[in-house]
mmCIF file of C-alpha atoms in Angstrom:
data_model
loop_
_atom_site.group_PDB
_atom_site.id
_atom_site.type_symbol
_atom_site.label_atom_id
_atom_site.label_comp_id
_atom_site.label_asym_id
_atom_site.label_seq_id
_atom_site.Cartn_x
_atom_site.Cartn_y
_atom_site.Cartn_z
ATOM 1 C CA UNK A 1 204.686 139.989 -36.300
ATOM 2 C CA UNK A 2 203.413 140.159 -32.490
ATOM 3 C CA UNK A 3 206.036 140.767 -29.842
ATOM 4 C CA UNK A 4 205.898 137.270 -27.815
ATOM 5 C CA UNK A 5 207.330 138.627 -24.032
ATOM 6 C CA UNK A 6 207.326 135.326 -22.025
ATOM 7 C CA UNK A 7 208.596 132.736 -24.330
ATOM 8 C CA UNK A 8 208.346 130.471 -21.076
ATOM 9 C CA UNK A 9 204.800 129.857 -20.759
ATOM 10 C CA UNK A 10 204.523 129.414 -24.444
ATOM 11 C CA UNK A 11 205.648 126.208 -26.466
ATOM 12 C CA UNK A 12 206.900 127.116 -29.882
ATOM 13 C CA UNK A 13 206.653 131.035 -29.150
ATOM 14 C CA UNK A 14 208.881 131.984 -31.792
ATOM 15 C CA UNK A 15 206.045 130.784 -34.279
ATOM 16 C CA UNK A 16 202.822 132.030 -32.476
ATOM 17 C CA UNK A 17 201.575 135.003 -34.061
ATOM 18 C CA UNK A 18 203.553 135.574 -37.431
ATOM 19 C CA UNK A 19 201.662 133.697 -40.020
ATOM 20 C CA UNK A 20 199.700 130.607 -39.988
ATOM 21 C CA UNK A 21 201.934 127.420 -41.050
ATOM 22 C CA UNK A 22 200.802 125.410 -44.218
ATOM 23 C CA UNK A 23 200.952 121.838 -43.365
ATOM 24 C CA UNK A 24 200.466 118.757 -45.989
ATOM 25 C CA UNK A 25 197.694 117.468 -43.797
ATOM 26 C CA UNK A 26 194.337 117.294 -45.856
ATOM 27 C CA UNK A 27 191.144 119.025 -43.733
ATOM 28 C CA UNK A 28 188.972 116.002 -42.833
ATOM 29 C CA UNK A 29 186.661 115.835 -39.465
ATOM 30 C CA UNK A 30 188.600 113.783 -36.485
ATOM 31 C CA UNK A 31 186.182 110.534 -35.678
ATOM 32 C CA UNK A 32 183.440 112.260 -33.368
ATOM 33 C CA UNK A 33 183.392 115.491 -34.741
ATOM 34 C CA UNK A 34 180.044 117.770 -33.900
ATOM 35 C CA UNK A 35 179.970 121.192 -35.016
ATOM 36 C CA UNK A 36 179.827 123.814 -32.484
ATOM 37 C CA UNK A 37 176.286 125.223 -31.602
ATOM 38 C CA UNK A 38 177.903 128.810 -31.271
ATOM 39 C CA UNK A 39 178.771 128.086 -35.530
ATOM 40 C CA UNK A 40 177.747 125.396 -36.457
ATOM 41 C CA UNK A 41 179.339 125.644 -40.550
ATOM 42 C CA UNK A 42 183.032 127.077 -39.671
ATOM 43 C CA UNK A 43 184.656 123.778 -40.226
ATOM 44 C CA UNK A 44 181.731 121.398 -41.392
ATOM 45 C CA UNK A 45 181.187 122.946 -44.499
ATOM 46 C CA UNK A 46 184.630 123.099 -45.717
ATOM 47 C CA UNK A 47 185.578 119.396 -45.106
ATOM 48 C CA UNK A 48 186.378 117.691 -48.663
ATOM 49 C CA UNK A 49 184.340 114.280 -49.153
ATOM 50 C CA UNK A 50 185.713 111.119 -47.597
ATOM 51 C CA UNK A 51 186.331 109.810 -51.116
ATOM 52 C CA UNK A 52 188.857 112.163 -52.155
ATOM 53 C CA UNK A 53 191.075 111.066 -48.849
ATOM 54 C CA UNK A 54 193.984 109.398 -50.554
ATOM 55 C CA UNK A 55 194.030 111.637 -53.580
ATOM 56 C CA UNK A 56 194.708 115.231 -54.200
ATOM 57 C CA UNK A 57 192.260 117.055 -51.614
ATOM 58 C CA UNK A 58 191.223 120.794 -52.308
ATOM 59 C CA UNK A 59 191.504 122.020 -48.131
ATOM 60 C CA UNK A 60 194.765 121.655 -46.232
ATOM 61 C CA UNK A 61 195.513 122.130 -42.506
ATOM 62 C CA UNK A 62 196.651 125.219 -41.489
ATOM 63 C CA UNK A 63 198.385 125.845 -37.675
ATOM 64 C CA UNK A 64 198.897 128.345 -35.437
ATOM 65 C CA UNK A 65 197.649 132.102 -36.391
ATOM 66 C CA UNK A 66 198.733 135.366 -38.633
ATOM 67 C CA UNK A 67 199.318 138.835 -37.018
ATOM 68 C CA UNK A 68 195.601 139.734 -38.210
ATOM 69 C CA UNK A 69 194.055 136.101 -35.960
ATOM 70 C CA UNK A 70 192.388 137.296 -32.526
ATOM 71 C CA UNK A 71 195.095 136.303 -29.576
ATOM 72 C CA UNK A 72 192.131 133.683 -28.591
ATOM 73 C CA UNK A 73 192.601 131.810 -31.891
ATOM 74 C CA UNK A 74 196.723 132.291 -32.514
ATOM 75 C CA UNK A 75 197.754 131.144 -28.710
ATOM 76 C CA UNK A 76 195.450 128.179 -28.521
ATOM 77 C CA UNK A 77 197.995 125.341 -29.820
ATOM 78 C CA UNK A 78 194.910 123.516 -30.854
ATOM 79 C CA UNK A 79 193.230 125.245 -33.203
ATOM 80 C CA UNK A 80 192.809 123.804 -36.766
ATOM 81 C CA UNK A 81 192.525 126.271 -39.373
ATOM 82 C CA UNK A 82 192.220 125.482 -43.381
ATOM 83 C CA UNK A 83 192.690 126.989 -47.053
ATOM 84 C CA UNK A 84 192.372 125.804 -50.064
ATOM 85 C CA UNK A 85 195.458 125.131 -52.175
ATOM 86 C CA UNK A 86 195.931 127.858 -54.644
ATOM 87 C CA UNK A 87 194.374 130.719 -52.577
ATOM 88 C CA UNK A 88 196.134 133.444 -52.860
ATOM 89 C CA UNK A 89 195.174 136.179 -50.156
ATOM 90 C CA UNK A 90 196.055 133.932 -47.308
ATOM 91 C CA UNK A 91 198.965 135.220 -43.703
ATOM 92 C CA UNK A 92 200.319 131.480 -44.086
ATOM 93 C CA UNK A 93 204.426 130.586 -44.578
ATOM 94 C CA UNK A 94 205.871 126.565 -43.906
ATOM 95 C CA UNK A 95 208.718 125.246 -41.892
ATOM 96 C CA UNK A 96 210.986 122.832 -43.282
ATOM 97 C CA UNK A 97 211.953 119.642 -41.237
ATOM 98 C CA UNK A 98 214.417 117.319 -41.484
ATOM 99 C CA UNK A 99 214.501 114.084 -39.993
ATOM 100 C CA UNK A 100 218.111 113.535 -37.972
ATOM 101 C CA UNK A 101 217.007 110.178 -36.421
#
């Protein structure tokens, strides 16, 4: 894991830099999307088809960045990563939440 040094300009520092965090949330394009011109197939060609959207979908969200993820990539608090379910080479972990409301 990276060293985070000022916690207080970073939200969630603790987590930035370990491993990228598996989330439940299936990898589909936000309305609008355009792929970038500088590459254009890095998410665009992984997104499943809008028919499998309520069932079982083979690319799930992915947050934050792994030790090995350029500094660019793991800081930025939006970037999306993916994986596919099953893959077994991947720097990802998950947090478990509870709800206490």
């Amino acid at each position: 894991p990276n060293a985070i040094t000022d916690t207080d300009s970073l939200p969630d520092a603790t987590f930035i830099g370990s491993t990228w965090e598996w989330t439940s949330t299936q990898f589909y394009p936000f309305d609008g999307f355009q792929p970038s011109d500088m590459y254009p197939g890095y998410s665009a060609d992984f997104f499943d088809p809008p028919e499998t959207r309520d069932s079982d979908s083979t690319h799930y969200v992915i947050k934050g960045g792994a030790y090995a993820t350029h500094p660019r990539i793991a800081l930025r608090q939006t970037f999306r990563n993916w994986y596919q379910r099953g893959y077994p080479y991947m720097l990802a972990s998950f947090r478990l939440c509870e709800d206490t409301v």
